[in-house]
Amino acid sequence: MFATLREIRVWGPRDRVQDGDQAILAEEIEAMNDDDDLVIEIELVFRASEERATRAEQAVIEAIGAAGGALISRCRIADIGYHALLARLPVAAVRQITERSEHGISGMDAVMHVRPQSMALSDQAEDATQPPTDRELTPATGEPILAVLDGVPVSQHPLLRDRVTVDDQFGLEPLALVAERVHGTAMASLIAHGDRNLAEQSLTRRLHIVPVLGSGDQFPEDRLVVDLIYQAVTAMRRDADPTAPSVLIVNISLGNARKTFQGRISPWARLLDRLAHRYGILFCVSAGNHPQQFDVPPYLTMTQYEGTVQPERATQTLTALSQMIGYRRLLSPSETVNGVTVGAANIDAVSPAERRGAIGRVDPFDPMITANPSSGLGPGFANSVKPDILMPGSREHLMMVASGAALTVRPTGGARPHGLKVAAPPRPGSNNLEHYTCGTSAASALAARTAHRIHDALEDAYGEQFLSLTHHQRAVVLKALLVHTAAWPADSAELIKSVLGPADPKQHIRQKDNIRRFLGFGIVSAEDAIYCAADRATFWAAGTLGSEKRRSITVPLPACMGGQAQPHSIRGTLAWLTPVLPGRQSYRSVKLSLLASDELGGFRVEPSKIQPDTNQAGRGTVYSRRWDGSRAPILTANSSVEFVVQREPDRGGNVDELVPFGLAITVTMPGIVEVYDQARARIAPAVAVRP
């Protein structure tokens, strides 16, 4: 081990001011005067002793004052090992930090990291249109089960009026001009109604919205983001006077554009993990977008690029993107372990006539379904599968930035020829406008909407039997069912394998590793996640496991599938919420496994080749596997298959608590219409038949 070491040193300025943060700060102050001010975040070394923490904090505050700056805000959350200050410093002091000086703040032992203030990516309202007047909206009633942490919405927009409850905890609504309330309005619209190009059924419950973006759809300058999210979520679910006690799904279509995941889990992600476990919340988090330009050799002009026949154009585009994997990673907090991270798939419902309006813009992957060029890439913490799933984020096009030695392009935003239609802020003369959005923010909103619809379907079918489950158990069931239908498109997976390799077929684990960077567990079919079909049956279970315990779940196999020599499959998805250990290598303290019995042999299936490797799939808090076959199953009227949910030995010491888990199992044989009825007949208690 020592022979491989390059340098041994104490933690110092080089570690406190990391390269990416140094570059951002240096760029920020480049055109500023020395007496101008800049807001920065200072994360302190976490000390368990409050007395020592107070002394260290006071020393840093005094250093801020000595440098001519001022403290703006502070936050200390012991549960996640987080202690940070938000400060305003003169440019001269910031320059000292960018130079990684041993003197001043960058040289203080109490300081862990110095970073630029968190920043959200902005969204623009383009191609605003008047919506059709003949669509009737389902009324929204009942207590909200879904909360949105986002920008201030236009709550009186006809699509949102009487559908949202805005809890302006931080006083951001008066600061946000109505015409600039783009992001929060778009996300609320997507969750409530889906893509308006599809005319989907609206949710029947109200949404609980807590604005955490203010003026210009940016984080407020006087609060740390971690503090905002902590206060927003705890207010909803605290024991005394909670503002939204029924909420169990929280959508966060936000991220820190200045903080990519580089192996160390961020405080924001640690916070989501802790809150998910404490309250039983399913967090849907956007993977983050990278709209920066990139070169696509060997093309010189856009005409040449557009004229290239597929799959060559897709191959060259993916080759260019693969050269930047290290720069297009997940944005904080999407490395969350307990949450579901959502990437953007190039899917929308734009009509062919409107698609032809994309003049000067090129679809790089048409007709293939894959991840958008700007969607953040995995893997996640401890090499886990991230993003977990992909949802529609519009069919993103590319437009030319420059031509020369190589063609330079950048991803376009949402627009009429390639976007998801949502509510838009008003303009003079009209308060009822729609426009187009895109990206992982939209994908995460649709994932949260799908989780809500799954909850509605389970409530309709099982009533109090489902509603009587704890928040934790319902959250993990929704989590399992949300990820359950995710699958790799075969052509997309093959393209990624051919471009990123390795070419050696024996390196199949590394090949799958590269595929999951882009696709995670795959693209979700929302309708399959919500409804069964005549030739498909989905079973679900919820429970808890103590330390090193196991539970057996027996799934009946419909006899009608026996003797049928045609394609069929069985899929299993296990989800749970783990306690976390901040500051420890064994951060995810509880691991569950899903074991299939030998009886799968009678079903005559084998592990699918287009899914993450078994080891890769078991590093997070979702484990999803699929088995496929085409030989005739050997089944009788009482045939079944047993799955075992097993809790492995806890890491970092024994965790003395029960861990909730949710399990989803689907059996299908396309074309055999008796599958669902025979499966339902063998379930006790009986499942109600929906009219």
Coordinates of C-alpha atoms in Angstrom, one line a residue, residues 104-664:
G104 CA -6.8 33.4 6.3
I105 CA -9.8 31.2 6.0
S106 CA -8.3 28.6 3.6
G107 CA -5.6 27.9 6.2
M108 CA -7.8 27.4 9.2
D109 CA -7.9 24.0 10.8
A110 CA -11.6 24.4 11.6
V111 CA -12.5 24.6 7.9
M112 CA -13.3 21.5 5.9
H113 CA -14.3 23.1 2.6
V114 CA -14.8 26.5 1.0
R115 CA -17.2 26.6 -1.9
P116 CA -19.1 29.1 -4.1
Q117 CA -22.7 29.6 -3.2
S118 CA -25.1 27.0 -4.5
M119 CA -26.8 27.9 -7.7
A120 CA -29.8 26.4 -9.6
L121 CA -30.0 26.1 -13.3
S122 CA -32.5 28.6 -14.8
D123 CA -35.4 27.7 -17.1
Q124 CA -36.9 29.8 -19.8
A125 CA -40.5 30.1 -21.0
E126 CA -40.5 29.8 -24.8
D127 CA -43.2 29.2 -27.5
A128 CA -46.0 30.3 -25.2
T129 CA -49.4 29.3 -26.5
Q130 CA -53.1 29.4 -25.5
P131 CA -54.3 26.0 -24.3
P132 CA -57.4 24.4 -25.8
T133 CA -60.6 25.4 -24.1
D134 CA -62.5 22.1 -24.4
R135 CA -60.5 20.1 -21.8
E136 CA -62.2 19.5 -18.5
L137 CA -60.0 19.2 -15.4
T138 CA -60.8 16.7 -12.6
P139 CA -61.3 18.6 -9.3
A140 CA -58.5 18.3 -6.8
T141 CA -59.6 17.4 -3.2
G142 CA -58.2 15.6 -0.2
E143 CA -55.1 15.8 1.8
P144 CA -51.9 16.1 -0.2
I145 CA -49.5 13.1 -0.3
L146 CA -47.0 14.8 -2.6
A147 CA -44.9 17.9 -1.8
V148 CA -42.9 20.0 -4.3
L149 CA -39.8 21.9 -3.2
D150 CA -39.1 24.3 -6.0
G151 CA -39.7 27.8 -7.2
V152 CA -42.7 30.0 -6.5
P153 CA -45.6 28.8 -8.8
V154 CA -48.2 30.9 -10.4
S155 CA -50.8 29.6 -8.0
Q156 CA -53.7 31.4 -9.8
H157 CA -52.9 29.9 -13.2
P158 CA -56.1 28.2 -14.5
L159 CA -54.2 24.8 -14.4
L160 CA -53.1 25.3 -10.8
R161 CA -55.9 27.3 -9.2
D162 CA -57.4 25.3 -6.3
R163 CA -54.8 22.5 -6.9
V164 CA -51.8 23.8 -4.9
T165 CA -51.3 24.8 -1.4
V166 CA -48.3 27.2 -1.2
D167 CA -46.5 27.2 2.1
D168 CA -44.2 30.2 1.8
Q169 CA -42.0 29.4 4.9
F170 CA -39.1 31.6 3.8
G171 CA -41.0 34.6 2.5
L172 CA -39.8 34.1 -1.1
E173 CA -43.2 34.7 -2.9
P174 CA -43.0 38.6 -2.6
L175 CA -39.5 38.5 -4.1
A176 CA -40.4 36.4 -7.2
L177 CA -41.9 38.4 -10.1
V178 CA -44.9 36.6 -11.4
A179 CA -43.5 36.7 -15.0
E180 CA -40.4 34.9 -13.7
R181 CA -42.1 32.1 -11.9
V182 CA -41.1 29.6 -14.6
H183 CA -39.7 26.5 -12.9
G184 CA -42.1 26.1 -10.0
T185 CA -45.1 26.6 -12.3
A186 CA -43.8 24.1 -14.8
M187 CA -43.0 21.4 -12.2
A188 CA -46.4 21.8 -10.5
S189 CA -48.2 21.6 -13.8
L190 CA -46.3 18.4 -14.9
I191 CA -47.1 16.7 -11.6
A192 CA -50.7 17.7 -11.5
H193 CA -51.5 17.1 -15.2
G194 CA -48.6 15.4 -16.9
D195 CA -47.4 16.5 -20.4
R196 CA -50.3 18.6 -21.7
N197 CA -49.6 17.3 -25.2
L198 CA -51.0 13.9 -24.0
A199 CA -54.2 15.2 -22.3
E200 CA -53.7 12.9 -19.4
Q201 CA -56.0 12.6 -16.4
S202 CA -55.2 15.1 -13.7
L203 CA -54.3 14.1 -10.1
T204 CA -57.3 14.4 -7.8
R205 CA -55.3 15.5 -4.7
R206 CA -53.9 18.9 -4.0
L207 CA -50.1 19.5 -4.1
H208 CA -48.2 20.9 -1.2
I209 CA -45.6 23.4 -2.4
V210 CA -42.8 24.9 -0.4
P211 CA -40.9 27.5 -2.4
V212 CA -37.1 27.3 -2.0
L213 CA -36.2 29.4 -5.1
G214 CA -36.9 33.1 -5.0
S215 CA -36.1 35.9 -7.4
G216 CA -35.0 34.7 -10.8
D217 CA -35.7 31.1 -9.8
Q218 CA -32.5 31.1 -7.7
F219 CA -31.8 30.0 -4.2
P220 CA -32.0 33.0 -1.7
E221 CA -28.7 34.6 -1.0
D222 CA -29.3 34.7 2.8
R223 CA -29.8 30.9 3.5
L224 CA -27.8 27.8 3.0
V225 CA -29.6 25.3 0.7
V226 CA -29.2 22.4 3.2
D227 CA -30.9 24.6 5.9
L228 CA -33.8 25.5 3.5
I229 CA -34.5 21.8 2.7
Y230 CA -34.2 20.7 6.3
Q231 CA -36.6 23.3 7.5
A232 CA -39.1 22.7 4.7
V233 CA -39.3 18.9 5.2
T234 CA -39.3 18.9 9.0
A235 CA -42.1 21.5 9.1
M236 CA -44.3 19.2 7.0
R237 CA -43.8 16.1 9.1
R238 CA -42.7 17.2 12.6
D239 CA -44.5 15.8 15.6
A240 CA -45.9 19.1 16.8
D241 CA -48.2 21.1 14.4
P242 CA -47.0 19.5 11.1
T243 CA -48.0 21.5 8.0
A244 CA -48.5 18.5 5.7
P245 CA -48.6 15.3 7.8
S246 CA -49.9 13.1 5.0
V247 CA -47.1 13.8 2.6
L248 CA -44.9 10.7 1.7
I249 CA -43.6 11.7 -1.8
V250 CA -41.4 14.8 -2.2
N251 CA -40.2 16.0 -5.6
I252 CA -36.9 17.9 -5.8
S253 CA -36.4 18.9 -9.4
L254 CA -33.4 21.0 -8.2
G255 CA -29.7 20.6 -8.0
N256 CA -26.5 22.6 -7.3
A257 CA -25.2 23.4 -10.7
R258 CA -21.8 24.0 -9.1
K259 CA -21.5 20.7 -7.3
T260 CA -21.0 17.5 -9.3
F261 CA -20.7 14.2 -7.6
Q262 CA -17.1 13.1 -7.4
G263 CA -17.3 10.2 -5.0
R264 CA -17.9 12.0 -1.7
I265 CA -21.6 12.3 -0.8
S266 CA -22.7 15.9 -0.4
P267 CA -24.4 17.3 2.7
W268 CA -27.6 17.9 0.7
A269 CA -27.8 14.2 -0.3
R270 CA -27.0 13.1 3.3
L271 CA -29.8 15.2 4.5
L272 CA -32.3 13.6 2.1
D273 CA -31.1 10.2 3.1
R274 CA -31.6 11.0 6.8
L275 CA -35.1 12.6 6.3
A276 CA -36.2 9.7 4.1
H277 CA -35.4 7.2 6.8
R278 CA -36.7 9.3 9.7
Y279 CA -40.1 10.2 8.2
G280 CA -40.7 7.5 5.6
I281 CA -40.5 9.8 2.5
L282 CA -39.9 8.8 -1.1
F283 CA -37.7 11.6 -2.5
C284 CA -37.7 11.9 -6.3
V285 CA -34.6 13.8 -7.3
S286 CA -33.5 15.1 -10.7
A287 CA -30.1 13.8 -11.9
G288 CA -29.1 17.2 -13.1
N289 CA -28.5 18.7 -16.6
H290 CA -25.3 19.7 -18.4
P291 CA -26.3 22.1 -21.1
Q292 CA -22.7 23.1 -22.0
Q293 CA -21.5 22.9 -25.5
F294 CA -19.3 20.1 -26.9
D295 CA -17.4 19.2 -30.0
V296 CA -18.6 16.4 -32.3
P297 CA -15.8 15.3 -34.6
P298 CA -15.4 14.4 -37.4
Y299 CA -18.1 16.8 -38.5
L300 CA -17.3 20.3 -39.7
T301 CA -20.8 21.7 -40.4
M302 CA -24.3 21.2 -39.1
T303 CA -25.4 20.3 -42.6
Q304 CA -22.9 17.4 -42.7
Y305 CA -24.0 16.3 -39.2
E306 CA -27.7 16.4 -40.0
G307 CA -27.2 14.5 -43.3
T308 CA -25.5 11.6 -41.6
V309 CA -27.5 8.4 -41.8
Q310 CA -28.3 6.6 -38.5
P311 CA -26.8 4.9 -36.6
E312 CA -23.6 6.8 -37.5
R313 CA -24.8 10.1 -36.2
A314 CA -25.9 8.6 -32.9
T315 CA -22.5 6.7 -32.7
Q316 CA -20.5 9.9 -33.2
T317 CA -22.6 11.9 -30.8
L318 CA -22.3 9.2 -28.1
T319 CA -18.5 9.0 -28.8
A320 CA -18.2 12.7 -28.1
L321 CA -20.2 12.5 -24.9
S322 CA -18.2 9.6 -23.7
Q323 CA -15.1 11.7 -23.7
M324 CA -16.7 14.0 -21.1
I325 CA -18.1 11.4 -18.7
G326 CA -16.0 12.8 -15.8
Y327 CA -17.5 16.3 -16.3
R328 CA -21.1 15.3 -16.8
R329 CA -21.7 13.5 -13.5
L330 CA -24.7 13.7 -11.2
L331 CA -25.4 17.1 -9.6
S332 CA -25.9 17.3 -5.8
P333 CA -28.1 16.0 -4.2
S334 CA -28.9 13.3 -6.8
E335 CA -26.3 10.9 -5.4
T336 CA -28.8 10.3 -2.5
V337 CA -28.9 6.7 -1.4
N338 CA -32.4 6.5 -0.1
G339 CA -34.0 8.6 -2.8
V340 CA -34.9 7.7 -6.4
T341 CA -32.6 9.6 -8.9
V342 CA -34.3 10.4 -12.2
G343 CA -32.5 10.9 -15.5
A344 CA -34.1 12.3 -18.7
A345 CA -35.0 10.0 -21.6
N346 CA -35.5 11.5 -25.1
I347 CA -39.2 11.0 -25.1
D348 CA -42.1 13.5 -25.7
A349 CA -45.5 13.6 -27.3
V350 CA -44.8 16.2 -29.9
S351 CA -46.8 15.7 -33.1
P352 CA -44.9 15.0 -36.4
A353 CA -46.2 18.3 -37.8
E354 CA -44.8 20.3 -35.0
R355 CA -41.6 18.2 -35.0
R356 CA -40.8 19.5 -38.5
G357 CA -40.5 23.0 -37.0
A358 CA -37.1 22.1 -35.4
I359 CA -35.3 24.1 -38.1
G360 CA -31.5 24.3 -37.5
R361 CA -31.8 21.8 -34.7
V362 CA -30.9 18.1 -35.0
D363 CA -32.1 15.1 -33.1
P364 CA -28.9 13.1 -32.5
F365 CA -30.5 9.8 -31.6
D366 CA -33.7 9.5 -33.6
P367 CA -35.4 7.0 -33.6
M368 CA -33.6 5.4 -30.7
I369 CA -34.9 5.8 -27.1
T370 CA -32.0 6.6 -24.8
A371 CA -30.7 9.2 -22.3
N372 CA -30.7 12.9 -23.4
P373 CA -27.3 14.4 -24.3
S374 CA -27.5 16.7 -21.3
S375 CA -28.7 14.2 -18.7
G376 CA -26.4 13.7 -15.7
L377 CA -24.5 10.4 -15.7
G378 CA -23.7 7.9 -12.9
P379 CA -22.7 5.8 -11.1
G380 CA -23.6 6.9 -7.6
F381 CA -22.1 6.6 -4.2
A382 CA -20.2 3.4 -3.6
N383 CA -20.6 2.6 -7.3
S384 CA -24.3 2.1 -7.0
V385 CA -26.8 2.3 -9.9
K386 CA -27.5 6.0 -10.6
P387 CA -29.6 7.4 -12.1
D388 CA -32.1 4.8 -10.8
I389 CA -34.5 5.4 -13.6
L390 CA -35.2 7.5 -16.7
M391 CA -38.5 9.3 -17.4
P392 CA -39.5 11.5 -20.4
G393 CA -37.5 14.7 -20.6
S394 CA -38.3 15.7 -24.2
R395 CA -36.6 14.6 -27.4
E396 CA -33.7 16.9 -26.9
H397 CA -32.1 18.4 -30.1
L398 CA -28.7 19.9 -30.7
M399 CA -28.0 23.2 -32.3
M400 CA -24.8 24.6 -33.7
V401 CA -22.6 26.9 -31.7
A402 CA -19.6 27.1 -34.0
S403 CA -18.0 25.3 -36.9
G404 CA -14.4 25.0 -37.9
A405 CA -11.8 22.3 -37.0
A406 CA -14.8 20.4 -35.4
L407 CA -18.5 21.1 -35.2
T408 CA -19.5 22.5 -31.8
V409 CA -23.1 22.0 -30.6
R410 CA -25.1 22.4 -27.4
P411 CA -28.4 20.9 -26.2
T412 CA -31.5 23.0 -26.8
G413 CA -34.1 23.8 -24.2
G414 CA -37.7 22.9 -24.4
A415 CA -39.6 24.2 -27.4
R416 CA -42.7 23.4 -29.4
P417 CA -40.9 20.9 -31.7
H418 CA -39.2 19.1 -28.7
G419 CA -40.7 19.6 -25.3
L420 CA -43.2 18.8 -22.6
K421 CA -46.2 21.2 -22.5
V422 CA -46.8 22.8 -19.2
A423 CA -48.4 25.9 -17.5
A424 CA -46.4 29.1 -18.1
P425 CA -46.3 32.5 -16.3
P426 CA -48.7 35.2 -17.6
R427 CA -47.8 37.8 -20.2
P428 CA -49.6 41.1 -20.9
G429 CA -53.1 40.2 -22.2
S430 CA -53.2 36.6 -21.1
N431 CA -53.1 34.7 -17.8
N432 CA -53.7 31.3 -19.3
L433 CA -50.6 30.3 -21.2
E434 CA -48.6 27.1 -21.7
H435 CA -45.1 26.6 -22.9
Y436 CA -42.5 23.9 -23.1
T437 CA -40.0 22.4 -20.7
C438 CA -37.4 19.6 -20.7
G439 CA -34.6 17.9 -18.9
T440 CA -34.2 15.9 -15.7
S441 CA -36.3 18.4 -13.8
A442 CA -39.3 17.5 -15.9
A443 CA -38.3 13.8 -15.7
S444 CA -38.2 13.9 -11.9
A445 CA -41.6 15.6 -11.8
L446 CA -43.1 12.9 -14.0
A447 CA -41.6 10.3 -11.7
A448 CA -43.2 11.9 -8.7
R449 CA -46.5 12.0 -10.6
T450 CA -46.2 8.3 -11.4
A451 CA -45.5 7.5 -7.8
H452 CA -48.7 9.4 -6.8
R453 CA -50.7 7.6 -9.5
I454 CA -49.4 4.2 -8.1
H455 CA -50.6 5.3 -4.7
D456 CA -54.0 6.2 -6.1
A457 CA -54.3 2.8 -7.9
L458 CA -53.3 0.9 -4.7
E459 CA -55.7 2.9 -2.6
D460 CA -58.5 2.2 -5.1
A461 CA -57.8 -1.5 -5.2
Y462 CA -57.0 -2.2 -1.5
G463 CA -58.5 0.7 0.4
E464 CA -57.8 0.7 4.1
Q465 CA -55.6 -2.4 3.7
F466 CA -53.1 -0.3 1.9
L467 CA -53.7 3.0 3.7
S468 CA -53.2 1.4 7.1
L469 CA -49.6 0.7 6.3
T470 CA -47.1 3.0 7.9
H471 CA -45.6 5.9 6.0
H472 CA -42.3 4.0 5.7
Q473 CA -44.0 0.9 4.3
R474 CA -46.1 2.8 1.8
A475 CA -43.0 4.8 0.7
V476 CA -40.9 1.7 0.0
V477 CA -43.8 0.0 -1.9
L478 CA -44.1 3.1 -4.1
K479 CA -40.3 3.1 -4.5
A480 CA -40.3 -0.6 -5.6
L481 CA -43.2 -0.2 -8.0
L482 CA -41.8 3.0 -9.5
V483 CA -38.5 1.3 -10.4
H484 CA -40.0 -2.0 -11.2
T485 CA -40.9 -1.5 -14.9
A486 CA -37.6 0.1 -15.7
A487 CA -35.8 -1.6 -18.6
W488 CA -32.9 -1.0 -20.9
P489 CA -33.9 -0.4 -24.6
A490 CA -32.0 -3.1 -26.4
D491 CA -30.7 -0.9 -29.2
S492 CA -29.6 1.9 -26.9
A493 CA -27.7 -0.6 -24.6
E494 CA -26.1 -2.1 -27.7
L495 CA -25.0 1.3 -29.0
I496 CA -23.4 2.3 -25.6
K497 CA -21.7 -1.1 -25.4
S498 CA -20.3 -0.7 -29.0
V499 CA -19.0 2.8 -28.3
L500 CA -17.7 2.6 -24.7
G501 CA -16.8 -1.1 -24.8
P502 CA -14.7 -3.0 -23.8
A503 CA -14.8 -5.0 -27.0
D504 CA -13.9 -8.2 -25.3
P505 CA -17.1 -10.1 -24.6
K506 CA -15.5 -11.6 -21.5
Q507 CA -15.6 -8.0 -20.0
H508 CA -19.4 -8.1 -19.8
I509 CA -19.4 -6.6 -16.3
R510 CA -17.5 -3.5 -17.4
Q511 CA -19.8 -3.3 -20.5
K512 CA -22.9 -3.2 -18.2
D513 CA -21.1 -0.7 -16.0
N514 CA -20.9 1.7 -18.9
I515 CA -24.5 1.1 -19.9
R516 CA -25.9 1.8 -16.5
R517 CA -23.9 5.1 -16.4
F518 CA -26.4 6.4 -19.0
L519 CA -29.5 4.3 -18.4
G520 CA -29.5 3.2 -14.7
F521 CA -32.0 0.4 -14.3
G522 CA -33.7 1.7 -17.5
I523 CA -36.7 3.7 -18.8
V524 CA -39.9 3.4 -16.9
S525 CA -43.2 2.6 -18.4
A526 CA -45.6 4.7 -16.3
E527 CA -48.7 2.8 -17.5
D528 CA -47.2 -0.6 -16.8
A529 CA -46.2 0.7 -13.3
I530 CA -49.8 1.7 -12.5
Y531 CA -52.0 -0.9 -14.3
C532 CA -51.9 -4.7 -14.8
A533 CA -52.9 -6.2 -18.1
A534 CA -54.7 -9.4 -19.1
D535 CA -51.4 -11.1 -19.9
R536 CA -49.4 -9.7 -16.9
A537 CA -49.8 -9.8 -13.1
T538 CA -47.9 -7.7 -10.6
F539 CA -47.7 -8.8 -6.9
W540 CA -46.5 -6.5 -4.1
A541 CA -45.6 -7.0 -0.5
A542 CA -44.5 -4.8 2.4
G543 CA -42.8 -5.7 5.6
T544 CA -39.9 -5.1 8.0
L545 CA -36.7 -7.0 8.8
G546 CA -34.7 -7.2 11.9
S547 CA -30.9 -7.7 12.0
E548 CA -29.8 -10.7 9.9
K549 CA -33.4 -11.9 9.4
R550 CA -35.1 -13.1 6.3
R551 CA -38.6 -13.3 4.9
S552 CA -40.0 -15.7 2.3
I553 CA -42.6 -14.5 -0.2
T554 CA -44.4 -17.1 -2.3
V555 CA -45.7 -15.9 -5.7
P556 CA -48.3 -18.1 -7.5
L557 CA -47.5 -18.9 -11.2
P558 CA -50.6 -19.0 -13.4
A559 CA -51.1 -22.5 -14.8
C560 CA -52.1 -21.0 -18.2
M561 CA -48.4 -20.2 -18.8
G562 CA -47.4 -23.9 -18.6
G563 CA -46.6 -25.7 -21.8
Q564 CA -46.5 -22.5 -23.8
A565 CA -43.2 -22.3 -25.8
Q566 CA -43.2 -18.5 -26.2
P567 CA -41.4 -15.5 -24.6
H568 CA -42.2 -14.9 -20.9
S569 CA -40.5 -13.3 -18.0
I570 CA -40.5 -12.7 -14.2
R571 CA -39.2 -9.6 -12.7
G572 CA -38.5 -8.7 -9.0
T573 CA -37.7 -5.4 -7.4
L574 CA -36.8 -4.8 -3.8
A575 CA -36.6 -1.4 -2.2
W576 CA -35.9 -0.2 1.4
L577 CA -34.8 2.8 3.4
T578 CA -31.5 2.5 5.2
P579 CA -30.2 4.3 8.3
V580 CA -27.0 6.2 7.3
L581 CA -23.7 6.7 9.1
P582 CA -22.3 10.2 8.0
G583 CA -18.6 10.3 8.0
R584 CA -18.2 6.5 7.9
Q585 CA -17.1 4.4 4.9
S586 CA -20.0 2.1 5.7
Y587 CA -22.5 5.0 5.0
R588 CA -25.3 2.7 3.9
S589 CA -25.6 0.7 7.1
V590 CA -28.3 -1.8 6.0
K591 CA -28.2 -4.0 2.9
L592 CA -31.0 -6.2 1.8
S593 CA -30.8 -8.9 -0.8
L594 CA -33.5 -10.6 -3.0
L595 CA -32.8 -14.3 -3.5
A596 CA -34.7 -16.4 -6.0
S597 CA -35.3 -20.1 -5.3
D598 CA -34.3 -23.0 -7.5
E599 CA -38.0 -23.3 -8.5
L600 CA -37.3 -20.6 -11.1
G601 CA -35.9 -23.5 -13.1
G602 CA -39.4 -24.9 -13.6
F603 CA -40.4 -21.5 -15.1
R604 CA -37.6 -22.0 -17.5
V605 CA -36.1 -18.6 -17.4
E606 CA -32.6 -17.2 -17.2
P607 CA -31.2 -13.8 -16.0
S608 CA -31.8 -11.2 -18.6
K609 CA -28.6 -9.9 -20.4
I610 CA -29.9 -6.4 -20.7
Q611 CA -29.8 -5.3 -17.0
P612 CA -27.1 -4.2 -14.5
D613 CA -24.8 -6.8 -13.2
T614 CA -25.9 -8.5 -10.0
N615 CA -23.1 -6.9 -8.0
Q616 CA -23.8 -3.4 -9.5
A617 CA -27.5 -3.7 -8.7
G618 CA -27.0 -4.4 -5.0
R619 CA -25.0 -1.3 -4.0
G620 CA -27.9 1.1 -3.4
T621 CA -31.4 0.7 -1.7
V622 CA -33.1 -0.7 -4.8
Y623 CA -32.4 -4.2 -6.2
S624 CA -34.1 -5.1 -9.4
R625 CA -33.7 -8.2 -11.5
R626 CA -35.4 -9.8 -14.5
W627 CA -35.4 -13.3 -15.8
D628 CA -36.5 -14.2 -19.4
G629 CA -37.2 -17.3 -21.3
S630 CA -38.9 -18.8 -24.3
R631 CA -39.0 -22.5 -23.5
A632 CA -42.4 -23.9 -22.3
P633 CA -42.7 -23.6 -18.4
I634 CA -43.5 -26.8 -16.5
L635 CA -46.4 -25.7 -14.3
T636 CA -49.3 -27.2 -12.5
A637 CA -52.4 -25.6 -11.0
N638 CA -50.5 -25.1 -7.7
S639 CA -47.1 -24.0 -9.0
S640 CA -45.4 -21.1 -7.3
V641 CA -42.0 -19.5 -6.9
E642 CA -40.4 -18.4 -3.7
F643 CA -38.4 -15.2 -3.2
V644 CA -36.5 -14.5 -0.1
V645 CA -35.8 -11.0 1.2
Q646 CA -32.7 -11.2 3.4
R647 CA -31.0 -8.7 5.6
E648 CA -27.3 -9.0 5.4
P649 CA -25.0 -8.4 8.5
D650 CA -25.2 -4.6 9.2
R651 CA -22.1 -2.6 8.4
G652 CA -20.5 -0.3 10.9
G653 CA -22.1 -2.0 13.9
N654 CA -25.4 -3.7 14.6
V655 CA -28.4 -1.4 13.7
D656 CA -31.0 -2.2 16.4
E657 CA -34.2 -1.3 14.5
L658 CA -36.5 -2.9 12.0
V659 CA -35.9 -1.8 8.4
P660 CA -39.0 -1.4 6.1
F661 CA -39.0 -3.0 2.7
G662 CA -41.3 -3.1 -0.3
L663 CA -41.3 -5.9 -2.9
A664 CA -42.8 -6.0 -6.4

